[in-house]
Short mmCIF file of C-alpha atoms in Angstrom, two decimals:
data_model
loop_
_atom_site.label_atom_id
_atom_site.label_comp_id
_atom_site.label_asym_id
_atom_site.label_seq_id
_atom_site.Cartn_x
_atom_site.Cartn_y
_atom_site.Cartn_z
CA MET A 44 3.29 136.45 -65.17
CA ASN A 45 5.74 136.54 -67.90
CA ASN A 46 4.34 133.86 -69.96
CA PRO A 47 0.63 133.86 -71.51
CA HIS A 48 0.24 130.26 -71.62
CA GLU A 49 0.50 130.05 -67.94
CA PRO A 50 -2.34 128.71 -65.32
CA MET A 51 -3.32 131.50 -62.98
CA PRO A 52 -2.42 130.56 -59.49
CA VAL A 53 -5.26 129.58 -57.11
CA ASN A 54 -5.69 129.63 -53.47
CA ASP A 55 -7.75 126.99 -53.12
CA THR A 56 -7.48 124.82 -50.05
CA ASN A 57 -9.65 122.34 -50.72
CA ASN A 58 -7.43 121.27 -54.20
CA ALA A 59 -8.37 117.76 -54.44
CA TYR A 60 -5.38 116.56 -56.30
CA ASP A 61 -2.79 118.30 -53.90
CA HIS A 62 -0.50 115.15 -53.17
CA ASN A 63 1.12 116.84 -50.14
CA ARG A 64 -1.80 117.13 -47.91
CA ASP A 65 -3.45 114.25 -46.57
CA ALA A 66 -7.62 113.68 -46.26
CA HIS A 67 -7.65 116.61 -43.54
CA GLY A 68 -5.59 118.91 -45.53
CA ARG A 69 -2.88 118.52 -43.02
CA SER A 70 0.47 118.41 -45.01
CA ARG A 71 2.76 114.83 -45.51
CA ASP A 72 6.04 116.81 -46.12
CA GLY A 73 7.29 115.98 -42.49
CA ALA A 74 7.47 119.64 -41.32
CA GLY A 75 5.61 118.82 -38.03
CA ALA A 76 7.97 116.15 -37.18
CA ASN A 77 11.18 118.07 -37.80
CA ARG A 78 10.30 120.71 -36.09
CA ALA A 79 9.04 118.46 -32.97
CA ALA A 80 12.97 116.74 -33.89
CA LEU A 81 14.00 119.88 -33.56
CA VAL A 82 12.75 120.82 -30.19
CA ILE A 83 13.73 118.09 -28.41
CA HIS A 84 17.00 117.92 -29.48
CA THR A 85 17.28 121.74 -28.72
CA ILE A 86 16.08 121.12 -25.41
CA ALA A 87 18.01 117.98 -24.55
CA ASP A 88 21.25 120.21 -25.69
CA ILE A 89 20.74 123.24 -22.94
CA ALA A 90 19.94 120.55 -20.66
CA ALA A 91 22.97 119.43 -21.14
CA GLY A 92 24.59 122.99 -21.69
CA PHE A 93 23.85 123.67 -17.94
CA LEU A 94 24.99 120.45 -16.71
CA GLY A 95 28.66 121.15 -18.65
CA LEU A 96 28.69 124.80 -17.51
CA TRP A 97 28.39 123.42 -13.67
CA ILE A 98 30.82 121.07 -13.65
CA LEU A 99 33.00 123.57 -15.73
CA LEU A 100 32.36 126.78 -12.95
CA TYR A 101 33.12 124.16 -10.34
CA LEU A 102 36.16 122.92 -11.53
CA LEU A 103 37.49 126.24 -12.29
CA GLU A 104 35.96 127.19 -8.89
CA ALA A 105 33.98 129.93 -9.65
CA ASN A 106 32.21 131.83 -6.73
CA GLN A 107 29.61 129.91 -5.32
CA GLY A 108 27.76 133.36 -4.34
CA ASN A 109 27.87 134.89 -7.42
CA VAL A 110 23.91 134.84 -8.76
CA PHE A 111 24.98 133.83 -12.41
CA VAL A 112 26.88 130.67 -10.45
CA ASP A 113 24.30 129.74 -8.15
CA PHE A 114 21.14 129.69 -11.32
CA VAL A 115 23.74 127.41 -13.24
CA HIS A 116 23.90 125.69 -10.33
CA GLY A 117 20.14 125.07 -9.47
CA MET A 118 19.45 124.19 -12.94
CA ALA A 119 22.29 121.46 -12.94
CA ASP A 120 21.18 120.20 -9.54
CA TRP A 121 17.51 119.80 -11.13
CA LEU A 122 18.59 118.11 -14.29
CA ALA A 123 20.94 116.06 -11.91
CA GLY A 124 19.05 114.74 -8.88
CA TRP A 125 17.59 111.89 -10.18
CA SER A 126 21.70 110.98 -10.49
CA GLN A 127 23.07 112.02 -7.46
CA ASP A 128 25.36 109.92 -5.58
CA ILE A 129 25.53 107.43 -7.94
CA PHE A 130 29.04 107.80 -7.64
CA THR A 131 30.76 108.72 -4.19
CA MET A 132 34.50 109.45 -4.49
CA GLU A 133 36.94 110.66 -2.20
CA ILE A 134 38.05 113.33 -4.57
CA GLU A 135 35.42 116.17 -4.73
CA GLY A 136 36.00 117.33 -8.23
CA LEU A 137 35.77 113.71 -9.47
CA ARG A 138 32.69 112.85 -8.15
CA VAL A 139 30.48 116.17 -9.05
CA PHE A 140 32.34 115.47 -12.93
CA LEU A 141 30.89 111.94 -12.81
CA ASN A 142 27.33 112.97 -10.96
CA TYR A 143 26.38 115.83 -13.11
CA GLY A 144 28.27 114.32 -16.62
CA LEU A 145 26.75 111.50 -16.59
CA PRO A 146 23.31 112.94 -16.53
CA ALA A 147 24.65 114.78 -19.27
CA VAL A 148 25.44 112.25 -21.77
CA ILE A 149 22.17 110.67 -20.83
CA TYR A 150 20.36 113.70 -22.02
CA LEU A 151 22.16 114.03 -25.13
CA LEU A 152 21.53 110.62 -26.23
CA LEU A 153 18.43 110.32 -25.70
CA GLY A 154 17.57 113.37 -27.14
CA HIS A 155 19.19 113.34 -30.14
CA GLY A 156 17.60 109.56 -30.61
CA ILE A 157 14.75 110.33 -30.06
CA ALA A 158 14.70 113.50 -32.38
CA ALA A 159 16.48 111.06 -35.15
CA ARG A 160 13.35 108.48 -35.07
CA ILE A 161 10.94 111.67 -35.16
CA ARG A 162 12.65 112.34 -38.17
CA ARG A 163 12.35 109.03 -39.92
CA LEU A 164 8.60 109.13 -39.45
#
Protein backbone atom coordinates (compact mmCIF):
# COMPACT_ATOMS: atom_id res chain seq x y z
CA MET A 1 0.00 0.00 0.00
CA ASN A 2 2.45 2.64 -1.18
CA ASN A 3 -0.24 4.77 -2.74
CA PRO A 4 -2.65 6.27 -0.17
CA HIS A 5 -5.36 6.59 -2.86
CA GLU A 6 -5.34 2.84 -3.60
CA PRO A 7 -8.43 1.03 -2.29
CA MET A 8 -7.98 -1.54 0.43
CA PRO A 9 -7.95 -5.14 -0.83
CA VAL A 10 -11.13 -7.01 -0.04
CA ASN A 11 -11.50 -10.76 0.34
CA ASP A 12 -15.17 -10.80 -0.61
CA THR A 13 -15.98 -14.13 -2.31
CA ASN A 14 -19.46 -12.93 -3.20
CA ASN A 15 -18.32 -10.00 -5.30
CA ALA A 16 -21.09 -9.48 -7.86
CA TYR A 17 -18.72 -7.58 -10.16
CA ASP A 18 -16.10 -10.33 -10.58
CA HIS A 19 -16.30 -10.99 -14.31
CA ASN A 20 -14.09 -14.11 -14.10
CA ARG A 21 -16.68 -16.05 -12.08
CA ASP A 22 -20.05 -17.47 -13.06
CA ALA A 23 -23.23 -17.34 -10.96
CA HIS A 24 -22.04 -20.22 -8.76
CA GLY A 25 -18.63 -18.71 -8.01
CA ARG A 26 -16.71 -21.01 -10.38
CA SER A 27 -13.81 -19.59 -12.31
CA ARG A 28 -14.33 -19.07 -16.05
CA ASP A 29 -10.66 -18.62 -16.89
CA GLY A 30 -10.33 -22.20 -18.22
CA ALA A 31 -8.00 -23.47 -15.51
CA GLY A 32 -10.12 -26.58 -14.91
CA ALA A 33 -10.29 -27.42 -18.59
CA ASN A 34 -6.55 -26.90 -18.96
CA ARG A 35 -5.90 -29.17 -15.98
CA ALA A 36 -8.16 -31.90 -17.38
CA ALA A 37 -6.48 -31.61 -20.79
CA LEU A 38 -3.07 -31.88 -19.16
CA VAL A 39 -4.12 -35.04 -17.29
CA ILE A 40 -5.45 -36.68 -20.47
CA HIS A 41 -2.37 -35.61 -22.43
CA THR A 42 -0.06 -37.01 -19.74
CA ILE A 43 -1.90 -40.34 -19.47
CA ALA A 44 -1.69 -40.80 -23.25
CA ASP A 45 2.04 -40.01 -23.19
CA ILE A 46 2.67 -42.47 -20.35
CA ALA A 47 0.72 -45.22 -22.14
CA ALA A 48 2.62 -44.65 -25.38
CA GLY A 49 5.87 -44.50 -23.39
CA PHE A 50 5.28 -47.96 -21.89
CA LEU A 51 4.47 -49.38 -25.31
CA GLY A 52 7.49 -47.75 -26.93
CA LEU A 53 9.76 -48.88 -24.10
CA TRP A 54 8.55 -52.48 -24.47
CA ILE A 55 9.25 -52.37 -28.23
CA LEU A 56 12.74 -51.08 -27.53
CA LEU A 57 13.42 -53.65 -24.81
CA TYR A 58 12.17 -56.45 -27.03
CA LEU A 59 14.18 -55.39 -30.07
CA LEU A 60 17.32 -55.02 -27.94
CA GLU A 61 16.68 -58.52 -26.51
CA ALA A 62 16.46 -57.41 -22.88
CA ASN A 63 16.55 -60.08 -20.19
CA GLN A 64 12.96 -61.36 -19.92
CA GLY A 65 13.62 -62.57 -16.38
CA ASN A 66 14.38 -59.05 -15.10
CA VAL A 67 11.71 -57.56 -12.84
CA PHE A 68 11.68 -54.19 -14.63
CA VAL A 69 11.46 -55.79 -18.09
CA ASP A 70 8.66 -58.04 -16.82
CA PHE A 71 6.78 -55.02 -15.41
CA VAL A 72 7.09 -53.07 -18.68
CA HIS A 73 6.02 -56.15 -20.65
CA GLY A 74 2.97 -56.63 -18.41
CA MET A 75 1.95 -52.99 -18.75
CA ALA A 76 2.43 -53.10 -22.53
CA ASP A 77 0.38 -56.31 -22.78
CA TRP A 78 -2.41 -54.72 -20.76
CA LEU A 79 -2.37 -51.49 -22.80
CA ALA A 80 -2.19 -53.30 -26.16
CA GLY A 81 -4.45 -56.21 -25.27
CA TRP A 82 -7.14 -55.05 -27.69
CA SER A 83 -4.71 -54.97 -30.62
CA GLN A 84 -2.79 -58.20 -30.12
CA ASP A 85 -2.30 -60.28 -33.26
CA ILE A 86 -3.73 -57.71 -35.64
CA PHE A 87 -0.51 -58.24 -37.56
CA THR A 88 0.79 -61.80 -37.83
CA MET A 89 4.21 -61.54 -39.41
CA GLU A 90 6.79 -64.27 -39.56
CA ILE A 91 9.48 -61.84 -38.43
CA GLU A 92 8.96 -61.63 -34.66
CA GLY A 93 10.52 -58.17 -34.25
CA LEU A 94 8.30 -56.65 -36.92
CA ARG A 95 5.23 -58.31 -35.39
CA VAL A 96 6.02 -56.85 -31.94
CA PHE A 97 6.77 -53.44 -33.45
CA LEU A 98 3.45 -53.30 -35.31
CA ASN A 99 1.24 -54.90 -32.64
CA TYR A 100 2.54 -52.59 -29.89
CA GLY A 101 3.33 -49.56 -32.07
CA LEU A 102 -0.19 -49.23 -33.44
CA PRO A 103 -1.80 -48.78 -30.01
CA ALA A 104 0.97 -46.35 -29.02
CA VAL A 105 0.19 -44.17 -32.04
CA ILE A 106 -3.56 -44.43 -31.43
CA TYR A 107 -3.17 -43.48 -27.75
CA LEU A 108 -1.07 -40.47 -28.73
CA LEU A 109 -3.48 -39.31 -31.44
CA LEU A 110 -6.59 -39.78 -29.31
CA GLY A 111 -5.07 -38.38 -26.11
CA HIS A 112 -3.58 -35.31 -27.73
CA GLY A 113 -6.68 -34.75 -29.87
CA ILE A 114 -9.04 -34.95 -26.90
CA ALA A 115 -6.75 -32.70 -24.85
CA ALA A 116 -6.65 -30.11 -27.64
CA ARG A 117 -10.44 -30.21 -27.92
CA ILE A 118 -10.87 -29.74 -24.17
CA ARG A 119 -8.48 -26.77 -24.16
CA ARG A 120 -10.68 -25.05 -26.74
CA LEU A 121 -13.78 -25.31 -24.53
